[in-house]
Coordinates of C-alpha atoms in Angstrom, one line a residue:
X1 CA 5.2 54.7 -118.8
X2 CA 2.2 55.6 -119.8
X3 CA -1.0 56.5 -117.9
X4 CA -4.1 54.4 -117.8
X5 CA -6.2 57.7 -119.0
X6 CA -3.3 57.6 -122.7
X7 CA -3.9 54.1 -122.8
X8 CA -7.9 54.4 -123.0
X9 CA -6.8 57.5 -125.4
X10 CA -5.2 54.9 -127.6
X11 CA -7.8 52.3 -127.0
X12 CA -5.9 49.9 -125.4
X13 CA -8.2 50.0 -122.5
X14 CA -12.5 50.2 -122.9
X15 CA -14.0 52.9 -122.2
X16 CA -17.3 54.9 -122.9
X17 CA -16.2 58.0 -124.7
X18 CA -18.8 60.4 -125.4
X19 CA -16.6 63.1 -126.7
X20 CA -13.1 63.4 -129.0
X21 CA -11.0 65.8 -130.9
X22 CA -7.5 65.9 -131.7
X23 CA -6.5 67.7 -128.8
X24 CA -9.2 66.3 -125.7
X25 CA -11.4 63.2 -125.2
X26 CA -13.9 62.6 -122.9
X27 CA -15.3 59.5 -121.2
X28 CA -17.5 58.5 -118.1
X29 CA -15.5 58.0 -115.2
X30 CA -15.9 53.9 -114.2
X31 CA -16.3 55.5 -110.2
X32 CA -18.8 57.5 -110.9
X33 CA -20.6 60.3 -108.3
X34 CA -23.6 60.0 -110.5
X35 CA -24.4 58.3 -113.8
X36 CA -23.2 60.7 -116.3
X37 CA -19.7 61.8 -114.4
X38 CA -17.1 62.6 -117.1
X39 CA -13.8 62.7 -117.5
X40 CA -12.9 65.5 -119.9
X41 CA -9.0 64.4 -120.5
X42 CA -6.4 66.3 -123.2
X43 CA -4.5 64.0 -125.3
X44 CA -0.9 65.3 -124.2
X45 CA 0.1 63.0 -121.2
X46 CA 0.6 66.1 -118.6
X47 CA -0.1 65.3 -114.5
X48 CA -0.6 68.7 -113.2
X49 CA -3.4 70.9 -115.1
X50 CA -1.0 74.0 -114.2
X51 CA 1.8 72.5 -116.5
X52 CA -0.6 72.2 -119.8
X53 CA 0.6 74.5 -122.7
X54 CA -2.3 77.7 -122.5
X55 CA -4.0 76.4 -125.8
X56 CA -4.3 72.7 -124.3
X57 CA -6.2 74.4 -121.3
X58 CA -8.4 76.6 -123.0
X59 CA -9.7 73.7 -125.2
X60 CA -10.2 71.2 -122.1
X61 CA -11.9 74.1 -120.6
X62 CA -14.2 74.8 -123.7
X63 CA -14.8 71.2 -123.9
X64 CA -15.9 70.9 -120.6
X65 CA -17.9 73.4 -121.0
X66 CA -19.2 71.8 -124.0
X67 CA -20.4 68.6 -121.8
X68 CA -21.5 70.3 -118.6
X69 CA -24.3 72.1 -120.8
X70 CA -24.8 68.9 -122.3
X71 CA -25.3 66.7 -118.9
X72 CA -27.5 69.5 -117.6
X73 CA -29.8 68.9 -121.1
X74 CA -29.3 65.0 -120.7
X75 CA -30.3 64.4 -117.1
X76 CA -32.0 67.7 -116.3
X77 CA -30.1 68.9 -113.4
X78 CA -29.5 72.1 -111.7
X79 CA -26.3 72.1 -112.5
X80 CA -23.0 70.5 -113.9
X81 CA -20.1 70.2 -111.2
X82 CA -17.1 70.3 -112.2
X83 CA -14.1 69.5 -110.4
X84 CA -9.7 69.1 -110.8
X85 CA -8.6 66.5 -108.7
X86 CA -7.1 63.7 -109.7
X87 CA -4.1 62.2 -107.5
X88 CA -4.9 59.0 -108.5
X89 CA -4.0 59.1 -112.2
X90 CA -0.9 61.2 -113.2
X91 CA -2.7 62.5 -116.2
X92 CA -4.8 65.7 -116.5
X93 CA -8.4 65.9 -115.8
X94 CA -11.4 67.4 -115.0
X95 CA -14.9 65.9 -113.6
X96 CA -17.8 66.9 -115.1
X97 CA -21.1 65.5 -113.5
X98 CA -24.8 66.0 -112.7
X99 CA -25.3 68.0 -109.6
X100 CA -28.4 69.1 -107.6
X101 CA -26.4 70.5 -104.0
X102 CA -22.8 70.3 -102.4
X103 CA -23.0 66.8 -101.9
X104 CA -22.7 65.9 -105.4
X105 CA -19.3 67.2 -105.4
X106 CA -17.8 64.6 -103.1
X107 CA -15.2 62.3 -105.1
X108 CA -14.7 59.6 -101.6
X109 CA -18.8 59.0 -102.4
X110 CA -18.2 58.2 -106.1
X111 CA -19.9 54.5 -106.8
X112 CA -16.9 51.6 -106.6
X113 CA -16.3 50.5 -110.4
X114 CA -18.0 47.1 -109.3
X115 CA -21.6 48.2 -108.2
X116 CA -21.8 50.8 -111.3
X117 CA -25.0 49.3 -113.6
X118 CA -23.7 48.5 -117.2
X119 CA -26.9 49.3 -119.0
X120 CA -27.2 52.8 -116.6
X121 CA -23.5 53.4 -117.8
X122 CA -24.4 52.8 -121.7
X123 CA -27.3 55.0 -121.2
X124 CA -25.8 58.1 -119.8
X125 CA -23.2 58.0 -122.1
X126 CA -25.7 57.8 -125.0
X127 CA -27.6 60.3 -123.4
X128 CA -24.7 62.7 -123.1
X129 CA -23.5 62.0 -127.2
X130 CA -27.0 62.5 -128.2
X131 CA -26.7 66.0 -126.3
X132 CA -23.1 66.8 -128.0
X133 CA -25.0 65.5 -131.3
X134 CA -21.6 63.0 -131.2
X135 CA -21.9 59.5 -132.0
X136 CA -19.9 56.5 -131.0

């Protein structure tokens, strides 16, 4: 069965990518700790980030990379946090987000999908791809 993260992949579900390559992609989380909080996601379907092939890590890694520098430019924060987690979906990936302290890096204080601003959503995402110099 597949995971909801290779079914936005395949665009079977929305999402709003800002990054993709034929190994990673990279879209805002919809339970965001901030607007601009990313998921940077490989392609492969793998659950645990420990089981991914070396090459598939070092290229989420550079890629995640890639959009922490990006948020930082985008929303000019102190920092981009970034973060494995992920028990929810059995599918590989890290958070990437704006971050001014600690705080920023609690997950159980992410917004709930439903109080998230559409137009804030678009706008970080554009944001973040005009950063990347990516369109969509």
């Amino acid at each position: 069965m597949s995971s909801v993260f290779s079914k936005i992949i395949a665009g079977e579900l929305p999402a709003r990518f800002v990054y993709r390559d034929e190994a990673v992609v990279a879209f805002l989380s919809i339970e965001p700790v901030a607007y601009g909080h990313t998921l940077v996601v490989p392609v492969a379907e793998v659950d645990r980030w420990t089981d991914l092939p070396a090459e598939t890590w070092a290229r989420v890694a550079e890629v995640s990379q890639k959009v922490g520098r990006a948020i930082v430019e985008a929303f000019g924060c102190s920092r981009a946090g970034t973060l494995i987690a992920g028990f929810e979906v059995p599918h590989t990936h890290v958070h990437v987000f704006p971050a001014e302290d600690m705080a920023g890096f609690d997950l159980s204080a992410a917004m709930p999908m439903d109080s998230t601003d559409p137009a804030q959503m678009d706008a970080a995402a554009q944001k973040i791809r005009a950063a990347l110099g990516t369109a969509e």
